[in-house]
Short mmCIF file of C-alpha atoms in Angstrom, two decimals:
data_model
loop_
_atom_site.label_atom_id
_atom_site.label_comp_id
_atom_site.label_asym_id
_atom_site.label_seq_id
_atom_site.Cartn_x
_atom_site.Cartn_y
_atom_site.Cartn_z
CA MET A 1 -51.30 51.62 -39.29
CA ALA A 2 -54.69 53.25 -38.91
CA ILE A 3 -57.79 51.49 -40.19
CA PHE A 4 -59.92 53.54 -42.59
CA TRP A 5 -63.36 52.37 -43.71
CA PRO A 6 -64.04 52.96 -47.41
CA LYS A 7 -66.41 55.69 -48.51
CA LEU A 8 -68.07 53.33 -50.97
CA PHE A 9 -70.55 52.36 -48.23
CA ALA A 10 -72.26 55.68 -48.82
CA ILE A 11 -73.43 54.75 -52.32
CA MET A 12 -74.59 51.21 -51.57
CA ASP A 13 -78.05 50.08 -50.73
CA ARG A 14 -78.48 47.50 -47.96
CA ARG A 15 -78.48 44.42 -50.23
CA ASP A 16 -75.36 45.48 -52.14
CA PHE A 17 -73.63 46.28 -48.89
CA LEU A 18 -74.34 42.89 -47.36
CA GLN A 19 -72.83 41.18 -50.40
CA THR A 20 -69.70 43.31 -50.33
CA SER A 21 -69.04 43.70 -46.60
CA SER A 22 -68.15 40.07 -46.05
CA LEU A 23 -65.45 40.31 -48.72
CA LEU A 24 -63.98 43.48 -47.28
CA ALA A 25 -64.09 42.46 -43.63
CA GLY A 26 -61.48 39.77 -43.91
CA ALA A 27 -59.02 41.99 -45.73
CA LEU A 28 -59.51 44.98 -43.49
CA MET A 29 -59.33 43.12 -40.20
CA THR A 30 -56.21 41.11 -41.04
CA GLU A 31 -53.99 44.12 -40.36
CA ASN A 32 -51.05 42.89 -38.34
CA ILE A 33 -51.73 44.68 -35.09
CA LEU A 34 -48.63 43.25 -33.49
CA SER A 35 -46.08 43.55 -36.28
CA PRO A 36 -42.58 42.49 -35.16
CA ARG A 37 -40.17 45.19 -34.03
CA SER A 38 -37.41 45.53 -36.59
CA LYS A 39 -34.55 46.32 -34.20
CA PRO A 40 -33.68 44.90 -30.77
CA VAL A 41 -34.05 47.48 -28.03
CA ALA A 42 -33.10 47.69 -24.39
CA LYS A 43 -35.97 46.34 -22.34
CA LYS A 44 -38.01 48.79 -20.29
CA ARG A 45 -38.33 47.89 -16.63
CA ILE A 46 -41.97 47.75 -15.53
CA ALA A 47 -43.59 47.05 -12.17
CA MET A 48 -47.24 46.50 -11.33
CA VAL A 49 -49.23 47.33 -8.21
CA GLY A 50 -52.57 45.55 -7.98
CA THR A 51 -52.61 41.93 -9.13
CA GLY A 52 -56.32 41.22 -9.43
CA SER A 53 -58.09 39.98 -12.53
CA ARG A 54 -57.59 43.24 -14.46
CA GLY A 55 -53.92 43.41 -13.63
CA ILE A 56 -53.26 39.79 -14.59
CA GLY A 57 -55.68 39.49 -17.50
CA MET A 58 -55.27 42.89 -19.19
CA TRP A 59 -51.74 43.99 -18.27
CA GLY A 60 -50.00 40.79 -17.23
CA ARG A 61 -50.36 37.89 -19.62
CA PRO A 62 -50.98 39.97 -22.77
CA VAL A 63 -48.06 42.34 -22.15
CA ILE A 64 -45.67 39.44 -21.62
CA ARG A 65 -46.98 37.73 -24.76
CA GLU A 66 -47.11 40.79 -26.99
CA PHE A 67 -44.15 42.86 -25.77
CA GLY A 68 -41.85 40.45 -23.95
CA ASP A 69 -39.03 41.43 -26.29
CA ILE A 70 -39.08 45.07 -25.18
CA VAL A 71 -40.31 45.07 -21.56
CA GLU A 72 -39.59 43.05 -18.44
CA PHE A 73 -41.45 42.86 -15.15
CA VAL A 74 -39.13 43.71 -12.27
CA GLY A 75 -41.69 43.69 -9.46
CA LEU A 76 -45.28 42.86 -8.49
CA CYS A 77 -47.09 44.38 -5.50
CA ASP A 78 -50.45 43.77 -3.82
CA ILE A 79 -51.86 44.21 -0.34
CA ASN A 80 -52.77 40.51 -0.44
CA ALA A 81 -49.63 38.39 -0.02
CA GLY A 82 -51.29 35.26 -1.37
CA ARG A 83 -52.73 36.94 -4.44
CA VAL A 84 -49.44 38.55 -5.49
CA GLU A 85 -47.65 35.21 -5.24
CA TYR A 86 -50.41 33.59 -7.28
CA ALA A 87 -50.02 36.31 -9.92
CA LYS A 88 -46.28 35.69 -10.14
CA LYS A 89 -46.92 31.98 -10.63
CA VAL A 90 -49.61 32.24 -13.32
CA LEU A 91 -47.63 34.89 -15.20
CA GLY A 92 -44.52 32.72 -15.14
CA LEU A 93 -42.34 35.52 -13.77
CA SER A 94 -39.19 35.35 -11.68
CA CYS A 95 -39.31 38.92 -10.37
CA PRO A 96 -39.70 39.65 -6.63
CA THR A 97 -43.12 40.23 -5.08
CA TYR A 98 -44.06 42.79 -2.44
CA THR A 99 -46.81 43.89 -0.11
CA ASP A 100 -44.83 47.07 0.66
CA PHE A 101 -45.10 49.46 -2.31
CA ASP A 102 -42.32 51.81 -1.23
CA LYS A 103 -39.94 48.90 -0.81
CA MET A 104 -40.74 47.66 -4.32
CA MET A 105 -40.12 51.06 -5.88
CA LYS A 106 -36.83 51.58 -4.02
CA GLU A 107 -35.48 48.13 -4.80
CA THR A 108 -36.66 47.69 -8.41
CA GLN A 109 -36.54 51.29 -9.74
CA PRO A 110 -38.91 50.66 -12.67
CA ASP A 111 -39.11 52.90 -15.72
CA ARG A 112 -42.87 52.48 -15.78
CA LEU A 113 -45.43 51.62 -13.13
CA LEU A 114 -48.73 49.89 -13.90
CA VAL A 115 -51.40 50.99 -11.39
CA MET A 116 -54.18 48.37 -11.26
CA THR A 117 -55.45 48.73 -7.69
CA VAL A 118 -58.82 49.68 -6.23
CA ASP A 119 -59.81 53.08 -7.69
CA GLY A 120 -59.73 54.86 -4.35
CA THR A 121 -55.99 54.18 -4.02
CA HIS A 122 -54.94 55.06 -7.60
CA HIS A 123 -53.82 58.55 -6.61
CA GLU A 124 -51.52 57.22 -3.91
CA PHE A 125 -49.58 54.97 -6.26
CA VAL A 126 -49.72 57.32 -9.25
CA ILE A 127 -48.25 60.15 -7.17
CA LYS A 128 -45.65 58.07 -5.36
CA GLY A 129 -44.70 56.31 -8.58
CA MET A 130 -43.90 59.63 -10.28
CA GLU A 131 -41.98 60.81 -7.22
CA TYR A 132 -39.89 57.64 -7.43
CA GLY A 133 -39.07 58.50 -11.05
CA ALA A 134 -41.46 56.28 -13.00
CA ASP A 135 -43.89 57.14 -15.76
CA ILE A 136 -47.38 55.87 -14.99
CA ILE A 137 -49.82 53.62 -16.84
CA THR A 138 -53.03 53.67 -14.83
CA GLU A 139 -56.34 51.94 -15.28
CA LYS A 140 -59.40 54.13 -15.50
CA PRO A 141 -60.63 56.01 -13.57
CA MET A 142 -57.46 58.00 -12.86
CA THR A 143 -58.83 58.70 -9.37
CA ILE A 144 -62.18 59.25 -7.66
CA ASP A 145 -62.49 62.88 -6.46
CA GLU A 146 -61.39 66.38 -7.37
CA GLU A 147 -58.79 66.77 -4.60
CA LYS A 148 -56.98 63.57 -5.59
CA CYS A 149 -57.22 64.58 -9.25
CA GLN A 150 -55.57 67.94 -8.55
CA ALA A 151 -52.81 66.24 -6.57
CA ILE A 152 -52.01 64.00 -9.55
CA LEU A 153 -51.92 66.97 -11.94
CA ASP A 154 -49.64 68.90 -9.58
CA THR A 155 -47.25 65.99 -9.15
CA GLU A 156 -47.03 65.35 -12.88
CA LYS A 157 -46.11 68.99 -13.43
CA LYS A 158 -43.60 68.98 -10.56
CA THR A 159 -41.81 65.75 -11.49
CA GLY A 160 -41.94 65.96 -15.28
CA LYS A 161 -43.11 62.35 -15.45
CA LYS A 162 -46.10 61.31 -17.54
CA VAL A 163 -49.42 59.63 -16.81
CA ILE A 164 -51.13 57.42 -19.40
CA VAL A 165 -54.79 56.53 -18.75
CA THR A 166 -55.90 53.30 -20.41
CA PHE A 167 -59.12 54.15 -22.26
CA ASN A 168 -59.44 50.98 -24.34
CA TYR A 169 -62.94 51.91 -25.57
CA ARG A 170 -61.44 54.59 -27.82
CA TYR A 171 -59.60 51.93 -29.81
CA SER A 172 -62.38 49.60 -30.96
CA PRO A 173 -63.03 49.86 -34.74
CA HIS A 174 -66.71 50.69 -34.24
CA ARG A 175 -66.09 53.67 -31.99
CA GLN A 176 -63.16 54.77 -34.12
CA ARG A 177 -65.45 54.79 -37.16
CA ILE A 178 -67.92 57.04 -35.33
CA TYR A 179 -65.06 59.40 -34.51
CA GLU A 180 -64.06 59.51 -38.18
CA LEU A 181 -67.62 60.21 -39.32
CA LEU A 182 -67.94 63.08 -36.86
CA ARG A 183 -64.59 64.61 -37.81
CA ASN A 184 -65.50 64.35 -41.49
CA ASP A 185 -68.51 66.62 -40.89
CA THR A 186 -70.85 63.84 -42.00
CA ILE A 187 -73.86 65.30 -40.16
CA GLY A 188 -72.68 68.90 -39.95
CA ARG A 189 -72.05 70.57 -36.62
CA ILE A 190 -72.95 68.38 -33.63
CA THR A 191 -75.66 70.01 -31.52
CA SER A 192 -76.69 67.32 -29.03
CA VAL A 193 -76.10 63.69 -28.06
CA ASP A 194 -78.40 61.03 -26.55
CA PHE A 195 -76.36 58.33 -24.76
CA HIS A 196 -77.93 55.54 -22.70
CA TRP A 197 -75.97 52.64 -21.22
CA TYR A 198 -77.52 49.42 -19.91
CA LEU A 199 -75.78 46.98 -17.58
CA ASN A 200 -77.52 43.63 -17.30
CA THR A 201 -78.49 41.63 -14.23
CA SER A 202 -75.20 39.70 -14.42
CA HIS A 203 -72.54 42.31 -15.13
CA GLY A 204 -74.46 45.15 -13.51
CA ALA A 205 -75.11 43.19 -10.35
CA ASP A 206 -71.45 42.24 -10.08
CA TYR A 207 -70.50 45.81 -9.22
CA PHE A 208 -72.71 45.52 -6.13
CA ARG A 209 -70.99 42.30 -5.02
CA ARG A 210 -67.49 43.73 -5.15
CA TRP A 211 -65.55 46.61 -3.66
CA HIS A 212 -67.21 48.96 -6.16
CA ARG A 213 -70.34 49.00 -3.97
CA LEU A 214 -68.67 51.52 -1.65
CA ARG A 215 -68.08 55.15 -2.64
CA LYS A 216 -64.75 55.28 -0.86
CA HIS A 217 -63.40 52.56 -3.14
CA GLY A 218 -64.93 53.35 -6.54
CA GLY A 219 -66.41 56.83 -6.32
CA THR A 220 -69.80 55.42 -7.48
CA LEU A 221 -70.39 53.99 -10.95
CA LEU A 222 -70.58 57.57 -12.26
CA VAL A 223 -66.81 57.55 -11.79
CA HIS A 224 -65.75 53.91 -12.02
CA LYS A 225 -67.89 52.73 -14.93
CA ALA A 226 -69.10 55.92 -16.58
CA THR A 227 -65.57 57.34 -16.88
CA HIS A 228 -65.38 55.14 -20.02
CA HIS A 229 -68.55 56.70 -21.38
CA PHE A 230 -67.69 60.30 -20.49
CA ASP A 231 -64.27 59.89 -22.06
CA LEU A 232 -65.88 58.65 -25.27
CA LEU A 233 -68.15 61.70 -25.27
CA ASN A 234 -65.24 64.08 -24.71
CA TRP A 235 -63.29 62.36 -27.51
CA TRP A 236 -66.19 62.14 -29.96
CA ILE A 237 -67.44 65.68 -29.35
CA ASP A 238 -63.85 66.99 -29.31
CA SER A 239 -64.58 69.51 -26.58
CA ASP A 240 -64.38 69.79 -22.79
CA PRO A 241 -67.40 69.40 -20.47
CA GLU A 242 -68.40 72.68 -18.87
CA GLU A 243 -71.42 72.13 -16.59
CA VAL A 244 -73.20 69.06 -15.19
CA PHE A 245 -76.54 68.40 -13.50
CA ALA A 246 -77.67 64.93 -12.44
CA TYR A 247 -80.19 62.75 -10.66
CA GLY A 248 -79.44 59.37 -9.12
CA ALA A 249 -80.76 56.85 -6.61
CA LEU A 250 -80.24 53.42 -5.08
CA GLU A 251 -83.61 51.79 -5.60
CA HIS A 252 -82.90 48.18 -6.57
CA TYR A 253 -79.81 46.72 -4.85
CA GLY A 254 -78.58 47.16 -1.29
CA LYS A 255 -81.24 47.70 1.35
CA ASN A 256 -84.03 47.34 -1.22
CA ASN A 257 -84.72 43.68 -0.42
CA SER A 258 -86.26 41.68 2.40
CA PHE A 259 -83.33 39.28 2.91
CA ARG A 260 -79.53 39.42 2.72
CA HIS A 261 -76.34 37.72 3.88
CA THR A 262 -72.59 38.40 3.92
CA HIS A 263 -71.79 36.54 0.69
CA CYS A 264 -73.21 33.87 -1.58
CA ARG A 265 -71.39 30.66 -0.58
CA PRO A 266 -72.90 30.26 2.91
CA CYS A 267 -76.13 32.15 2.15
CA PRO A 268 -79.31 30.52 3.53
CA HIS A 269 -81.37 32.32 0.86
CA LYS A 270 -79.54 31.03 -2.22
CA ASP A 271 -82.48 28.91 -3.40
CA LYS A 272 -84.76 31.94 -3.74
CA CYS A 273 -82.28 34.67 -4.68
CA LYS A 274 -82.14 35.36 -8.42
CA PHE A 275 -78.80 37.08 -7.91
CA TYR A 276 -77.12 34.08 -6.28
CA PHE A 277 -73.59 33.79 -7.70
CA ASP A 278 -71.90 30.38 -7.46
CA ILE A 279 -68.26 31.40 -7.47
CA THR A 280 -67.18 27.78 -7.01
CA ARG A 281 -67.97 27.21 -10.70
CA ASN A 282 -65.30 29.74 -11.70
CA LYS A 283 -61.87 28.20 -11.17
CA SER A 284 -60.01 31.42 -11.92
CA TYR A 285 -61.93 33.32 -9.24
CA MET A 286 -61.50 30.49 -6.78
CA ASP A 287 -57.74 30.43 -7.33
CA LEU A 288 -57.27 34.20 -7.42
CA TYR A 289 -59.73 35.41 -4.78
CA VAL A 290 -61.27 32.70 -2.63
CA ALA A 291 -57.98 30.90 -1.98
CA HIS A 292 -56.50 34.13 -0.60
CA GLU A 293 -59.45 35.86 1.05
CA HIS A 294 -58.11 34.95 4.50
CA HIS A 295 -55.29 37.48 3.97
CA ASP A 296 -57.50 40.56 3.69
CA GLY A 297 -61.12 39.46 4.10
CA TYR A 298 -62.16 40.43 0.59
CA LEU A 299 -65.20 38.42 -0.54
CA ARG A 300 -65.50 38.26 -4.33
CA ASP A 301 -69.04 36.82 -4.08
CA GLY A 302 -70.45 39.46 -1.75
CA CYS A 303 -74.20 39.92 -1.31
CA VAL A 304 -75.84 42.45 -3.65
CA TRP A 305 -78.33 43.26 -0.87
CA LYS A 306 -75.77 44.37 1.74
CA GLU A 307 -76.97 47.43 3.63
CA ASP A 308 -73.60 49.19 3.43
CA ILE A 309 -73.97 49.75 -0.32
CA ASP A 310 -73.87 53.52 -0.83
CA ILE A 311 -73.65 53.99 -4.60
CA PHE A 312 -76.41 54.67 -7.13
CA ASP A 313 -77.97 51.97 -9.32
CA LYS A 314 -79.77 54.40 -11.65
CA MET A 315 -78.30 57.66 -12.91
CA ALA A 316 -79.34 60.40 -15.32
CA VAL A 317 -76.92 63.19 -16.27
CA GLN A 318 -77.17 66.39 -18.29
CA ILE A 319 -73.86 67.75 -19.64
CA ARG A 320 -73.17 71.03 -21.39
CA TYR A 321 -69.92 71.24 -23.32
CA ALA A 322 -67.75 74.30 -23.86
CA ASN A 323 -68.65 74.18 -27.58
CA LYS A 324 -72.35 74.26 -26.54
CA VAL A 325 -73.13 70.61 -27.39
CA GLN A 326 -75.73 69.22 -24.97
CA VAL A 327 -75.71 65.60 -23.78
CA SER A 328 -78.39 63.48 -22.13
CA TYR A 329 -76.79 60.42 -20.50
CA SER A 330 -78.18 57.61 -18.37
CA LEU A 331 -76.83 54.44 -16.75
CA THR A 332 -79.06 51.58 -15.60
CA THR A 333 -77.55 48.63 -13.70
CA TYR A 334 -80.33 46.01 -13.73
CA SER A 335 -81.36 45.73 -17.35
CA PRO A 336 -82.33 42.39 -18.96
CA TYR A 337 -79.72 43.03 -21.67
CA GLU A 338 -76.38 44.79 -21.94
CA GLY A 339 -75.23 47.48 -24.33
CA TYR A 340 -75.88 51.06 -25.27
CA ARG A 341 -77.76 53.36 -27.58
CA ILE A 342 -76.18 56.55 -28.82
CA ALA A 343 -77.33 59.21 -31.24
CA PHE A 344 -75.52 62.31 -32.45
CA ASN A 345 -77.80 65.08 -33.68
CA GLY A 346 -76.23 67.46 -36.18
CA THR A 347 -77.26 70.40 -38.32
CA ARG A 348 -77.42 68.18 -41.41
CA GLY A 349 -78.40 64.77 -40.04
CA ARG A 350 -78.05 62.15 -37.35
CA ILE A 351 -75.81 59.19 -36.46
CA ASP A 352 -77.39 56.30 -34.53
CA ALA A 353 -75.83 53.18 -33.02
CA TRP A 354 -77.32 50.41 -30.88
CA ILE A 355 -74.54 48.19 -29.57
CA LYS A 356 -75.31 44.89 -27.87
CA GLU A 357 -72.62 43.59 -25.54
CA SER A 358 -72.22 40.26 -23.74
CA GLN A 359 -75.20 38.74 -25.54
CA PRO A 360 -74.94 34.97 -26.13
CA TRP A 361 -77.95 35.19 -28.44
CA GLN A 362 -76.35 37.76 -30.72
CA GLU A 363 -75.67 36.09 -34.07
CA GLU A 364 -74.60 39.08 -36.18
CA PRO A 365 -70.77 39.36 -36.37
CA PHE A 366 -70.95 43.12 -36.76
CA ASP A 367 -72.01 46.41 -35.17
CA GLU A 368 -74.13 48.84 -37.15
CA ILE A 369 -73.93 52.59 -37.52
CA HIS A 370 -76.87 54.35 -39.16
CA VAL A 371 -76.19 57.70 -40.82
CA THR A 372 -79.33 59.61 -41.82
CA GLN A 373 -79.12 62.89 -43.72
CA ASN A 374 -81.78 65.54 -43.32
CA PHE A 375 -84.06 65.27 -46.39
CA GLY A 376 -81.90 62.36 -47.59
CA LYS A 377 -81.38 58.61 -47.40
CA ARG A 378 -80.10 56.41 -44.61
CA GLU A 379 -76.69 54.78 -44.92
CA ILE A 380 -75.99 51.60 -42.94
CA ILE A 381 -72.37 50.90 -42.04
CA ARG A 382 -71.43 47.54 -40.57
CA ILE A 383 -68.22 47.08 -38.60
CA PRO A 384 -67.02 43.51 -37.82
CA ASN A 385 -67.18 42.85 -34.07
CA ASN A 386 -65.51 39.45 -33.83
CA GLU A 387 -62.31 40.67 -32.19
CA ALA A 388 -61.67 39.76 -28.57
CA GLY A 389 -60.80 42.25 -25.86
CA HIS A 390 -63.45 44.99 -25.92
CA GLY A 391 -63.94 44.70 -29.66
CA GLY A 392 -60.22 44.67 -30.38
CA GLY A 393 -59.62 47.83 -28.39
CA ASP A 394 -57.37 46.15 -25.80
CA VAL A 395 -54.78 45.01 -28.33
CA ARG A 396 -54.64 48.39 -30.08
CA LEU A 397 -54.39 50.24 -26.77
CA ARG A 398 -51.49 48.13 -25.53
CA LYS A 399 -49.61 48.64 -28.78
CA GLN A 400 -50.00 52.42 -28.53
CA VAL A 401 -48.83 52.30 -24.90
CA PHE A 402 -45.73 50.18 -25.44
CA VAL A 403 -44.87 50.91 -29.09
CA PRO A 404 -46.32 54.39 -29.65
CA GLY A 405 -46.68 55.46 -33.24
CA GLU A 406 -48.91 57.68 -35.32
CA ASP A 407 -52.14 58.69 -33.61
CA PRO A 408 -54.44 60.09 -36.33
CA TYR A 409 -57.56 59.61 -34.20
CA ARG A 410 -56.04 61.13 -31.06
CA GLN A 411 -56.75 57.95 -29.10
CA ALA A 412 -53.77 58.14 -26.75
CA ALA A 413 -54.90 59.58 -23.41
CA GLY A 414 -52.93 61.47 -20.79
CA SER A 415 -53.72 63.02 -17.44
CA ARG A 416 -55.90 65.79 -18.88
CA ASP A 417 -58.09 63.24 -20.66
CA GLY A 418 -58.21 61.17 -17.49
CA ALA A 419 -59.17 64.23 -15.47
CA MET A 420 -61.88 65.48 -17.83
CA SER A 421 -63.58 62.07 -17.89
CA ILE A 422 -63.69 61.64 -14.11
CA LEU A 423 -64.65 65.27 -13.51
CA VAL A 424 -67.94 64.68 -15.33
CA GLY A 425 -68.70 61.77 -13.00
CA ILE A 426 -67.50 63.66 -9.93
CA ALA A 427 -69.61 66.67 -10.90
CA ALA A 428 -72.63 64.41 -11.45
CA ARG A 429 -72.15 62.77 -8.06
CA ASN A 430 -71.78 66.14 -6.38
CA SER A 431 -74.87 67.41 -8.21
CA ILE A 432 -76.96 64.46 -6.99
CA ASP A 433 -75.77 65.03 -3.44
CA THR A 434 -76.47 68.79 -3.47
CA GLY A 435 -79.32 69.10 -5.97
CA LYS A 436 -77.38 71.83 -7.80
CA PRO A 437 -75.56 72.08 -11.15
CA VAL A 438 -71.77 71.85 -10.93
CA LYS A 439 -69.26 73.74 -13.08
CA ILE A 440 -66.22 71.70 -14.12
CA ALA A 441 -63.96 74.76 -13.77
CA ASP A 442 -64.79 74.89 -10.04
CA LEU A 443 -63.36 71.41 -9.37
CA THR A 444 -59.66 71.67 -10.34
CA SER A 445 -57.22 74.07 -12.01
CA LEU A 446 -58.24 72.75 -15.46
CA LYS A 447 -60.40 75.13 -17.44
CA PRO A 448 -62.75 73.71 -20.09
CA GLN A 449 -61.87 74.54 -23.68
CA PRO A 450 -64.29 74.62 -26.66
CA ALA A 451 -61.82 72.51 -28.67
CA ARG A 452 -60.12 69.66 -26.83
CA PRO A 453 -56.42 70.58 -26.38
CA ALA A 454 -53.76 68.35 -27.90
#
């Protein structure tokens, strides 16, 4: 069941709204997201490659808990033999584990494959998975460059299998409400968008500790992280990106410091480094990563000052859409707070939102959307934000993946959506490297459309 937010907000002033919103919130948010299936069905066989924290935490435990009556894990695979055995144990599964992907696919023959590996290897498992006869559920980004993207599109067409890309941000009530406002012509025709994302000195820095710090693994944060943001823009604007120009630099992390080490635990500089990360205080990371780092050498508490870091830590992107909407986007990775500001400028008004994320000092149990009409009043809409899992988006996404139903907001995402989101980031990265604008149509066989195809 879709969640619709009543139009009565438009005629309330702020005081009346505050009195009424608390009464409505409970009723609206008690929708049974995981309503029981009425008929028993044959269980779908699923396998997962990549058993890190995202695989276990987003697609392991919750899938078993929420859909154990309709799916069963038949295999787990990871390059790290210790980590895959740990995943099997914590998930309480009895299925076999593998470090050889081809062997897993041949022996288990899953209906669906969950791809949760390092971004730079997504294409390998997505393509092979389809060739082995499985439909694919892949974490974002779908892949990290235009050649790998084209190979996925070609294989999907050749095999007839399907790729689902897991854009959980589309499913949170706040972002869904923005989509509804835009589709309802609330501010007229959209002309431009201002979108600025801030990663704080905890979350932002973490990307420079991990495998994401290398282009070959994550494609830079313009692909790994910003694929979320570019997908939201594509979905909200309801058009395809056409041309991209960008600036970017590495000016804070990496070589931009006077001292460094391999990783935090043995670091001689820990007393003076503000980015020191004591992984020993996180039992989950110790059990999942540190206990098994001897298998592959992966250090979860890597130094943010390592000189091999080759991604950007500040980025600014200009995007022109096929429907002529212009977007100004930026991503900063060392902000004192986390969240984003977005504004949609239309022919009849403007929609503003300032979303704070991961803020322990945030007391308000809601996110606000401000709708201001030209020559008119401002309407303030408050959306409850007390749901876990990316504002409730994770639960809704998983339900659409495993029990697909009506999709009035077009939130389900396939390979074309996955491609169009990463192609913005790929084009931005290429633009920074060359100093030239990049046309999306020059990257793959996909041609941008003024209205986003179904």
